[in-house]
PDB file of C-alpha atoms in Angstrom:
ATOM      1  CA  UNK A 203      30.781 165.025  78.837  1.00 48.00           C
ATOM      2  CA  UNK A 204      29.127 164.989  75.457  1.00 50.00           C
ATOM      3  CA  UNK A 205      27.714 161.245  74.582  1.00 48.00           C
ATOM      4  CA  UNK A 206      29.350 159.992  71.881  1.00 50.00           C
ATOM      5  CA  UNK A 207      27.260 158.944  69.120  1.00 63.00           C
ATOM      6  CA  UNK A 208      26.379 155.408  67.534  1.00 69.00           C
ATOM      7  CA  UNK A 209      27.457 155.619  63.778  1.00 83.00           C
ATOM      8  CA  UNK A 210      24.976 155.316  61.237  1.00 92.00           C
ATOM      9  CA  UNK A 211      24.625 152.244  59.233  1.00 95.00           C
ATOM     10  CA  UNK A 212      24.622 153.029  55.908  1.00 96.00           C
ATOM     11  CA  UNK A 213      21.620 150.212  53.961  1.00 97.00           C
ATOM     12  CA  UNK A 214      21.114 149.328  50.436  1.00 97.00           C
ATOM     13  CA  UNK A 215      17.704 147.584  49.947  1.00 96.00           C
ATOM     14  CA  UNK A 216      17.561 145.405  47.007  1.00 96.00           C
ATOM     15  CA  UNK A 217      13.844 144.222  45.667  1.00 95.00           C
ATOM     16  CA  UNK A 218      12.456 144.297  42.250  1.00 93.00           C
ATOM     17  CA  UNK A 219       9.002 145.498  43.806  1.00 92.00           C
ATOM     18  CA  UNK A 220       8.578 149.351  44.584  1.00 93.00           C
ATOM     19  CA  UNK A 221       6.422 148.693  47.541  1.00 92.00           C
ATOM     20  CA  UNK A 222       8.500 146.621  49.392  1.00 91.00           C
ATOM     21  CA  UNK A 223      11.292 148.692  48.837  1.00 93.00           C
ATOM     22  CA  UNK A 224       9.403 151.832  50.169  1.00 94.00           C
ATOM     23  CA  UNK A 225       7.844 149.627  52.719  1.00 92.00           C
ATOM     24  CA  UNK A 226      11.295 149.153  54.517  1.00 94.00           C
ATOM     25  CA  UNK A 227      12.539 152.358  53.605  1.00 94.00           C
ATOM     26  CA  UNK A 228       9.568 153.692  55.919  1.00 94.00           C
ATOM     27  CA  UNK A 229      10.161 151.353  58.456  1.00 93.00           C
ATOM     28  CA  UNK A 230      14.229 152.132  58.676  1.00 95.00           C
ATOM     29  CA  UNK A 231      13.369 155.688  58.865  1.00 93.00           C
ATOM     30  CA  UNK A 232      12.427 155.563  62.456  1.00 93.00           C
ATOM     31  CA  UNK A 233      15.373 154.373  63.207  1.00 93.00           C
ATOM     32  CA  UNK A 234      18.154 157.039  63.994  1.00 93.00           C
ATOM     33  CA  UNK A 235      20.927 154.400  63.428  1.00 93.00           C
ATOM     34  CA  UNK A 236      19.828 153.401  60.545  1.00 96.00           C
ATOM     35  CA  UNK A 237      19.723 155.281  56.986  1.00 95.00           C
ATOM     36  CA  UNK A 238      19.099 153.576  53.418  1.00 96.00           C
ATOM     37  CA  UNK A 239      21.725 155.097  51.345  1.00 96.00           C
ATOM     38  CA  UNK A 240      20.972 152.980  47.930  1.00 96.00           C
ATOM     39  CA  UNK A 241      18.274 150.817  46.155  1.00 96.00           C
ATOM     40  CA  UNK A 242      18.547 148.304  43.155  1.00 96.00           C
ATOM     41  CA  UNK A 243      15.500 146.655  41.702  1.00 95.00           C
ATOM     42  CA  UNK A 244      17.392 144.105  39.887  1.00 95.00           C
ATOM     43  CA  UNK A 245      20.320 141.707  40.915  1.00 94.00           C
ATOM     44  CA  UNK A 246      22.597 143.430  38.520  1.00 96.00           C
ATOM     45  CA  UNK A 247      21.853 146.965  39.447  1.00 96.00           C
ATOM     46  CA  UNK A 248      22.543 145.770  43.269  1.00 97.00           C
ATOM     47  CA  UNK A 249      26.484 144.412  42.156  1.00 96.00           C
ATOM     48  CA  UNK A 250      27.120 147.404  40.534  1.00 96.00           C
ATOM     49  CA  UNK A 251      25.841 149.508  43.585  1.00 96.00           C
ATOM     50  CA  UNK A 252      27.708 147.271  46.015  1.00 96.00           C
ATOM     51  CA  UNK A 253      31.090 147.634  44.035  1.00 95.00           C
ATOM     52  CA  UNK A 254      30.803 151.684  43.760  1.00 95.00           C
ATOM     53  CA  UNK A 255      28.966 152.505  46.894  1.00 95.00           C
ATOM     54  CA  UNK A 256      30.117 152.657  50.941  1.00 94.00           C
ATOM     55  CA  UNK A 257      27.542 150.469  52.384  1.00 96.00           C
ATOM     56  CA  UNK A 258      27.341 148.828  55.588  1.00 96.00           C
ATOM     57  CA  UNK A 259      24.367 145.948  54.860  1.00 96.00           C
ATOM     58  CA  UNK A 260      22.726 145.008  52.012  1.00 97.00           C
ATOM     59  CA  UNK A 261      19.302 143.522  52.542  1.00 96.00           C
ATOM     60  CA  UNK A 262      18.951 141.376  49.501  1.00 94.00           C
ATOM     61  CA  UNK A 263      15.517 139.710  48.073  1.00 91.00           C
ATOM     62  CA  UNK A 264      16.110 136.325  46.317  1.00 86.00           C
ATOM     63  CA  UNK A 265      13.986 136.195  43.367  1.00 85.00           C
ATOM     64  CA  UNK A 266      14.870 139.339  41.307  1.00 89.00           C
ATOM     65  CA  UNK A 267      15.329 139.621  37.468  1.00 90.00           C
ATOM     66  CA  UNK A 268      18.523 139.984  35.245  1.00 91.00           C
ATOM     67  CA  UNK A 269      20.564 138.537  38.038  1.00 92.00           C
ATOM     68  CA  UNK A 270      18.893 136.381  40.878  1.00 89.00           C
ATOM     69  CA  UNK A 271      19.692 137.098  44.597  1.00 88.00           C
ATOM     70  CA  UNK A 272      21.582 134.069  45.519  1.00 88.00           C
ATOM     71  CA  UNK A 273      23.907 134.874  42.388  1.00 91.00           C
ATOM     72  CA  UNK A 274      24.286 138.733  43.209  1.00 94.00           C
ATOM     73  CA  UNK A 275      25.227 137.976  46.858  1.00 92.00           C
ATOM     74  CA  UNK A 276      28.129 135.199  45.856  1.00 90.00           C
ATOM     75  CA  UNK A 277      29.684 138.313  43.159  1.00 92.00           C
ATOM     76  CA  UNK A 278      29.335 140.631  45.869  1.00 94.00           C
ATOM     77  CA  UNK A 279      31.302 138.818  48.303  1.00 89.00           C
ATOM     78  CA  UNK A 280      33.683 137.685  46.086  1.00 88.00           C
ATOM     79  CA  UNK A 281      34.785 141.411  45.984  1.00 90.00           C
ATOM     80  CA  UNK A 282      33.185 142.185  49.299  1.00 90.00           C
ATOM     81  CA  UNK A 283      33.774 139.653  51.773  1.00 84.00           C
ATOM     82  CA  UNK A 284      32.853 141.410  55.186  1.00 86.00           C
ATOM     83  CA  UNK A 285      29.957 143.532  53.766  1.00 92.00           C
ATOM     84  CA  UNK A 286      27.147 141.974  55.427  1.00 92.00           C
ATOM     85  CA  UNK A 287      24.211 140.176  53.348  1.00 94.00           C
ATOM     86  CA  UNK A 288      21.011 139.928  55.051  1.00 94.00           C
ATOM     87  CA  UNK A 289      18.481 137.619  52.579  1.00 91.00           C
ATOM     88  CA  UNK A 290      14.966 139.071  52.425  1.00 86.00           C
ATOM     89  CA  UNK A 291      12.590 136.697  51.051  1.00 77.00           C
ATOM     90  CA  UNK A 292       9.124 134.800  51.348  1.00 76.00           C
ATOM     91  CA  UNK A 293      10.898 131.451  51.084  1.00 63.00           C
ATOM     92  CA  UNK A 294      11.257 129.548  53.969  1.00 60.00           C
ATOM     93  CA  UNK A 295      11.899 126.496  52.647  1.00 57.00           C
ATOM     94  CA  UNK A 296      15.139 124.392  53.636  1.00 56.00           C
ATOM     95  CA  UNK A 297      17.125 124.410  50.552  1.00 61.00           C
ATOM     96  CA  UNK A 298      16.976 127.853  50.138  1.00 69.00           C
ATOM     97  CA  UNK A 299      18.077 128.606  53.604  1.00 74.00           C
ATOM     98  CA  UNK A 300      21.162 126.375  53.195  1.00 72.00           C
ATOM     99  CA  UNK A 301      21.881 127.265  49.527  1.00 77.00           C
ATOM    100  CA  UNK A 302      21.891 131.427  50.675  1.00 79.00           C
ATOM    101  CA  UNK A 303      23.927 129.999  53.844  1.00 76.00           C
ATOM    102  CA  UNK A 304      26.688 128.943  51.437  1.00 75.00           C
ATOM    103  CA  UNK A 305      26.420 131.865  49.072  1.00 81.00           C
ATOM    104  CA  UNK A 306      27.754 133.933  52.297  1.00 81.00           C
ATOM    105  CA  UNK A 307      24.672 135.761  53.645  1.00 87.00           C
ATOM    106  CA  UNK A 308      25.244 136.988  57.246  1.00 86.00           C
ATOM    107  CA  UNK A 309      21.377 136.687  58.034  1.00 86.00           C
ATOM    108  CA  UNK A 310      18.305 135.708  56.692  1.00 85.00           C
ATOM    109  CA  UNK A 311      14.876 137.214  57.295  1.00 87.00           C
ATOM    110  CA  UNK A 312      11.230 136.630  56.070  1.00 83.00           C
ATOM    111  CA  UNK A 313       9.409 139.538  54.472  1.00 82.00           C
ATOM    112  CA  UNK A 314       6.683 139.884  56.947  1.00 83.00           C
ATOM    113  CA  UNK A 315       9.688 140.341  59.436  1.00 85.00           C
ATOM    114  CA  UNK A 316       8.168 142.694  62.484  1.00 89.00           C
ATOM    115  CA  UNK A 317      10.094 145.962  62.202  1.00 91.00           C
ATOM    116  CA  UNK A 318      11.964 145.834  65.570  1.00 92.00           C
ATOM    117  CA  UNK A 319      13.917 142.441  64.261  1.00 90.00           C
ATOM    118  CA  UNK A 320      14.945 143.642  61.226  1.00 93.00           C
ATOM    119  CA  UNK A 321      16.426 146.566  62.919  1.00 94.00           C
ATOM    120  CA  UNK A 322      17.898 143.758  65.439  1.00 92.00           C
ATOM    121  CA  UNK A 323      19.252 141.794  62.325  1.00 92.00           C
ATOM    122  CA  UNK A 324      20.751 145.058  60.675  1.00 95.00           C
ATOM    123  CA  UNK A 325      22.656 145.640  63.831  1.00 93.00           C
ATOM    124  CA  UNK A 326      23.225 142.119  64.433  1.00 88.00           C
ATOM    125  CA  UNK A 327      25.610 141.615  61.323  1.00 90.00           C
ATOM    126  CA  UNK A 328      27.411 144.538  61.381  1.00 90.00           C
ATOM    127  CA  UNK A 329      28.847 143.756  64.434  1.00 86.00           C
ATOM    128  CA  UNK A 330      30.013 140.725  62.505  1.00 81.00           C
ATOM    129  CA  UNK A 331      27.449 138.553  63.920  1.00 80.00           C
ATOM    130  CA  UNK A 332      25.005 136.349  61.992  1.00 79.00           C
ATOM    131  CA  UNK A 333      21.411 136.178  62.310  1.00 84.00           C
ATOM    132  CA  UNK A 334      18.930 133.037  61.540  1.00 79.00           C
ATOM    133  CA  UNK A 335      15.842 133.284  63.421  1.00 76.00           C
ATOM    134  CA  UNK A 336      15.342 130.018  65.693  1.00 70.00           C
ATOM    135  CA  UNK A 337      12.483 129.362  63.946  1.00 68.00           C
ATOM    136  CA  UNK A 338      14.181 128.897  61.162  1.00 71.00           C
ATOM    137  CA  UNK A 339      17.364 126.748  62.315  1.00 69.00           C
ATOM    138  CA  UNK A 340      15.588 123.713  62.785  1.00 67.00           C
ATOM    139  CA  UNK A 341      15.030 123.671  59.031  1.00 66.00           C
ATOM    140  CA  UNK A 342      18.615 124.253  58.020  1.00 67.00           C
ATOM    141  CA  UNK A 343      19.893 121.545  60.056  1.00 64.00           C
ATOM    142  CA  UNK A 344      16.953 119.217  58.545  1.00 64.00           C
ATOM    143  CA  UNK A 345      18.604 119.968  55.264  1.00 60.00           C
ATOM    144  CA  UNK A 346      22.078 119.905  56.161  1.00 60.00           C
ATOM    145  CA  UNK A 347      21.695 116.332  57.598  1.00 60.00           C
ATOM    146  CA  UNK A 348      19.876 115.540  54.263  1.00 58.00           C
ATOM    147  CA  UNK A 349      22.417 116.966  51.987  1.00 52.00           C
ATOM    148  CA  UNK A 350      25.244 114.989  51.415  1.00 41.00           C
ATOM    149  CA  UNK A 351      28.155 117.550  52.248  1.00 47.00           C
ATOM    150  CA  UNK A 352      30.902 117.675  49.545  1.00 44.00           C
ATOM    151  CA  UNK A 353      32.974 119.524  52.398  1.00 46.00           C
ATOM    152  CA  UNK A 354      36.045 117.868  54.225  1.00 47.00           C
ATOM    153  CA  UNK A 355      33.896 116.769  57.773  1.00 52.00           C
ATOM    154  CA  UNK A 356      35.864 118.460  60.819  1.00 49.00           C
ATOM    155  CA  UNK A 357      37.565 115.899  63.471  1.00 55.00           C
ATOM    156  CA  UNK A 358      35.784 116.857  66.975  1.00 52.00           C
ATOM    157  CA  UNK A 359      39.031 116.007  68.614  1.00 55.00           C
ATOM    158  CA  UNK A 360      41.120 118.496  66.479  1.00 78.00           C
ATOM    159  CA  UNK A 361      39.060 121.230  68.103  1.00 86.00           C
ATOM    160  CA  UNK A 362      40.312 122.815  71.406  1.00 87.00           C
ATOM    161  CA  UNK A 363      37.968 122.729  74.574  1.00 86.00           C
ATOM    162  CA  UNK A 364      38.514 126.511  74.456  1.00 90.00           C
ATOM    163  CA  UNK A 365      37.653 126.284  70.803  1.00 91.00           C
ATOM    164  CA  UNK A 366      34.317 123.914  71.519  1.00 90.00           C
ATOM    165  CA  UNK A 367      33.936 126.586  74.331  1.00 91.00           C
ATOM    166  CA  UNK A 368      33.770 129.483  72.073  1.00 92.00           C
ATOM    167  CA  UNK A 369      31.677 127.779  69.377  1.00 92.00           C
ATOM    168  CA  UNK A 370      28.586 126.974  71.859  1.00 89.00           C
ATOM    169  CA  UNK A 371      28.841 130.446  72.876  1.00 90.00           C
ATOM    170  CA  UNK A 372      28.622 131.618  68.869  1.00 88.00           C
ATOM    171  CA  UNK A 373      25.913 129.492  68.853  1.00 85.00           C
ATOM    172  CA  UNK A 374      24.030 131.284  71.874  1.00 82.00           C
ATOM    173  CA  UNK A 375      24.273 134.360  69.708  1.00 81.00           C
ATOM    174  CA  UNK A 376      27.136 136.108  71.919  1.00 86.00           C
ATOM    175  CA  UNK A 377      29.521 138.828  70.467  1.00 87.00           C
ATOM    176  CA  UNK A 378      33.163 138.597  70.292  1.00 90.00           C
ATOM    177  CA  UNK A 379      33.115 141.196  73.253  1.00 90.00           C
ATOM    178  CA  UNK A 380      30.537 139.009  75.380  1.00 91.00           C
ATOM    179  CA  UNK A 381      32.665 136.266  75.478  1.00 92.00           C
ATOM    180  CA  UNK A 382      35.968 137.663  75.828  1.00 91.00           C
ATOM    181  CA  UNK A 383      33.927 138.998  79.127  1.00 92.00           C
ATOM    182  CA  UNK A 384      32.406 135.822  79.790  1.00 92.00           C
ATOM    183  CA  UNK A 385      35.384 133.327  78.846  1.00 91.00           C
ATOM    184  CA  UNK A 386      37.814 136.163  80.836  1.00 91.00           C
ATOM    185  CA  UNK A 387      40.110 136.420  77.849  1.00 91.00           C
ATOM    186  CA  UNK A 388      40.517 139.337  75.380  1.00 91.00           C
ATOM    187  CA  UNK A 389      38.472 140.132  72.254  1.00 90.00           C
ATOM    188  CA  UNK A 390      41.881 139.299  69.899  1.00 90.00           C
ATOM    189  CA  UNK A 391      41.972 135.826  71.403  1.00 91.00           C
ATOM    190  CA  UNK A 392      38.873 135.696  70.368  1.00 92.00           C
ATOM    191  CA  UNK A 393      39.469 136.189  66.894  1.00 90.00           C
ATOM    192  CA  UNK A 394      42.434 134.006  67.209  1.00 90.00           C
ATOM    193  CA  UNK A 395      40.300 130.981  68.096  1.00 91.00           C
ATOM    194  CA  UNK A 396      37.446 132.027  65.323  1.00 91.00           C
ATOM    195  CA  UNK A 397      40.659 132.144  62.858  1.00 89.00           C
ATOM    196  CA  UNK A 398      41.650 128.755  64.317  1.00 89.00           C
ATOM    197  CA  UNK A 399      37.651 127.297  64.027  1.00 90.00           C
ATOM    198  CA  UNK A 400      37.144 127.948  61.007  1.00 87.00           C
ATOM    199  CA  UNK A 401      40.163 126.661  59.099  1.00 86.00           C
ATOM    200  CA  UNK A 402      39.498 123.423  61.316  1.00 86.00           C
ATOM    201  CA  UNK A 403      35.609 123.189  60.129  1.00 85.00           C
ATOM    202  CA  UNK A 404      36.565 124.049  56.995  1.00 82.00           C
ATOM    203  CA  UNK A 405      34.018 127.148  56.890  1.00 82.00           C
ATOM    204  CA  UNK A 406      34.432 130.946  56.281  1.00 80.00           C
ATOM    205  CA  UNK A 407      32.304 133.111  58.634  1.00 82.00           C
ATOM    206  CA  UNK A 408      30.689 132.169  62.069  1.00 85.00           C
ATOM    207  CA  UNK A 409      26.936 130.812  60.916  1.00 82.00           C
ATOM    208  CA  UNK A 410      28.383 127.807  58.792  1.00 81.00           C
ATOM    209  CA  UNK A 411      30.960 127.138  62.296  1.00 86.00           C
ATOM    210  CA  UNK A 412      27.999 127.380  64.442  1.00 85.00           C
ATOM    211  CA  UNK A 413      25.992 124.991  61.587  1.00 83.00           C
ATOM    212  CA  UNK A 414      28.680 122.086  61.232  1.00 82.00           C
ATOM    213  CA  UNK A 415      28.907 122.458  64.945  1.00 84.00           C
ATOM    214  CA  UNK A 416      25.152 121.572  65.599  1.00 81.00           C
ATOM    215  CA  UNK A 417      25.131 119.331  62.768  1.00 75.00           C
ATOM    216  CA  UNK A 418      28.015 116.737  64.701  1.00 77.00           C
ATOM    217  CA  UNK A 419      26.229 117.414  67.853  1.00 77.00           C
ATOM    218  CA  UNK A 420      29.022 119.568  69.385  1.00 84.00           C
ATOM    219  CA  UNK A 421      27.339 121.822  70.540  1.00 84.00           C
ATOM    220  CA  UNK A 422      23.787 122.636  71.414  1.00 75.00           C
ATOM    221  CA  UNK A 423      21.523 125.732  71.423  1.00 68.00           C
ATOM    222  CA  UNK A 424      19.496 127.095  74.228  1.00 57.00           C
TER     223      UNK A 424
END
């Protein structure tokens, strides 16, 4: 029986600097699942791109001219809302990490990122996943706790204990499939709960659930 093959994600790389965009074009070229279909080297030329082009993830520097990064990915997802945005940057500071958060990035990853995690990260969010190094989630909920939140807080007891289930497991980094295995329930309840969690937490993709759900001390990670 012929192995069936893993479909090749198709990668934009936005950066205004020509190294760094040949820099990760040379490092996604070892990987067969991976091809980089597109570049910008301004936040403007990356919106247009996104709205014309049949991308899979967009790896997206912050600080770009004619149209900052934080800007380009909130346009983008206002016509692209499950095209995953993975933030590629030098900052590490807290209120960037939480600003990009709430733009809709699905992951966020330093620029002297080793090779083998960005390829994790690529295949990370396009399986709908996010990605926020755990290095890096201690900072976020520093900030979060500092901010004050103009967002409706959640009610703990409005969530489910199948719902509080499935959020510590989101939190752990599991797939939809992995804990429809773990859980013993199917993938679409699943998605039912995640549907149900996030109009609860008032939040629109999984990282800001998994954030408000650390944040109230619901859940923990590992």
């Amino acid at each position: 029986m012929k192995a069936v093959e893993e479909p090749v994600i198709r990668v934009m790389i936005a950066d205004d600097h020509a190294l760094i965009r040949q820099g990760l074009m040379k490092v996604l070229s070892l990987e067969p699942t991976i091809r980089v279909v597109a570049e910008a080297e301004n936040g403007q030329e990356a919106i247009d791109k996104a709205l014309t082009l049949d991308l899979d993830v967009i790896l997206m520097d912050i600080n770009m001219p004619r149209v900052d990064g934080i800007t380009a990915v909130k346009k983008i997802r206002a016509h692209h809302p499950q095209l995953p945005i993975i933030a590629l940057t030098i900052h590490d500071q807290e209120e960037y990490l939480v600003e990009l958060i709430r733009a809709g990035v699905s992951g966020y990853v330093l620029k002297d990122v080793r090779p083998d995690e960005l390829v994790n990260a690529i295949h990370q969010v396009c399986r709908g996943e996010s990605y926020i190094p755990q290095v890096l989630m201690g900072k976020v909920l520093k900030e979060l706790n500092r901010l004050s939140s103009a967002v409706q807080e959640p009610d703990p007891d409005r969530l489910t204990v199948r719902e509080l289930e499935i959020l510590q497991e989101l939190a752990l980094g599991l797939s939809n499939r992995d804990i429809a295995q773990k859980l013993f329930i199917s993938e679409k309840t699943v998605k039912n709960h995640l549907t149900s969690i996030f109009q609860k937490c008032g939040v629109t993709d999984r990282t800001q659930a998994v954030l408000h759900g650390l944040k109230n001390n619901w859940i923990h990670l590992a």
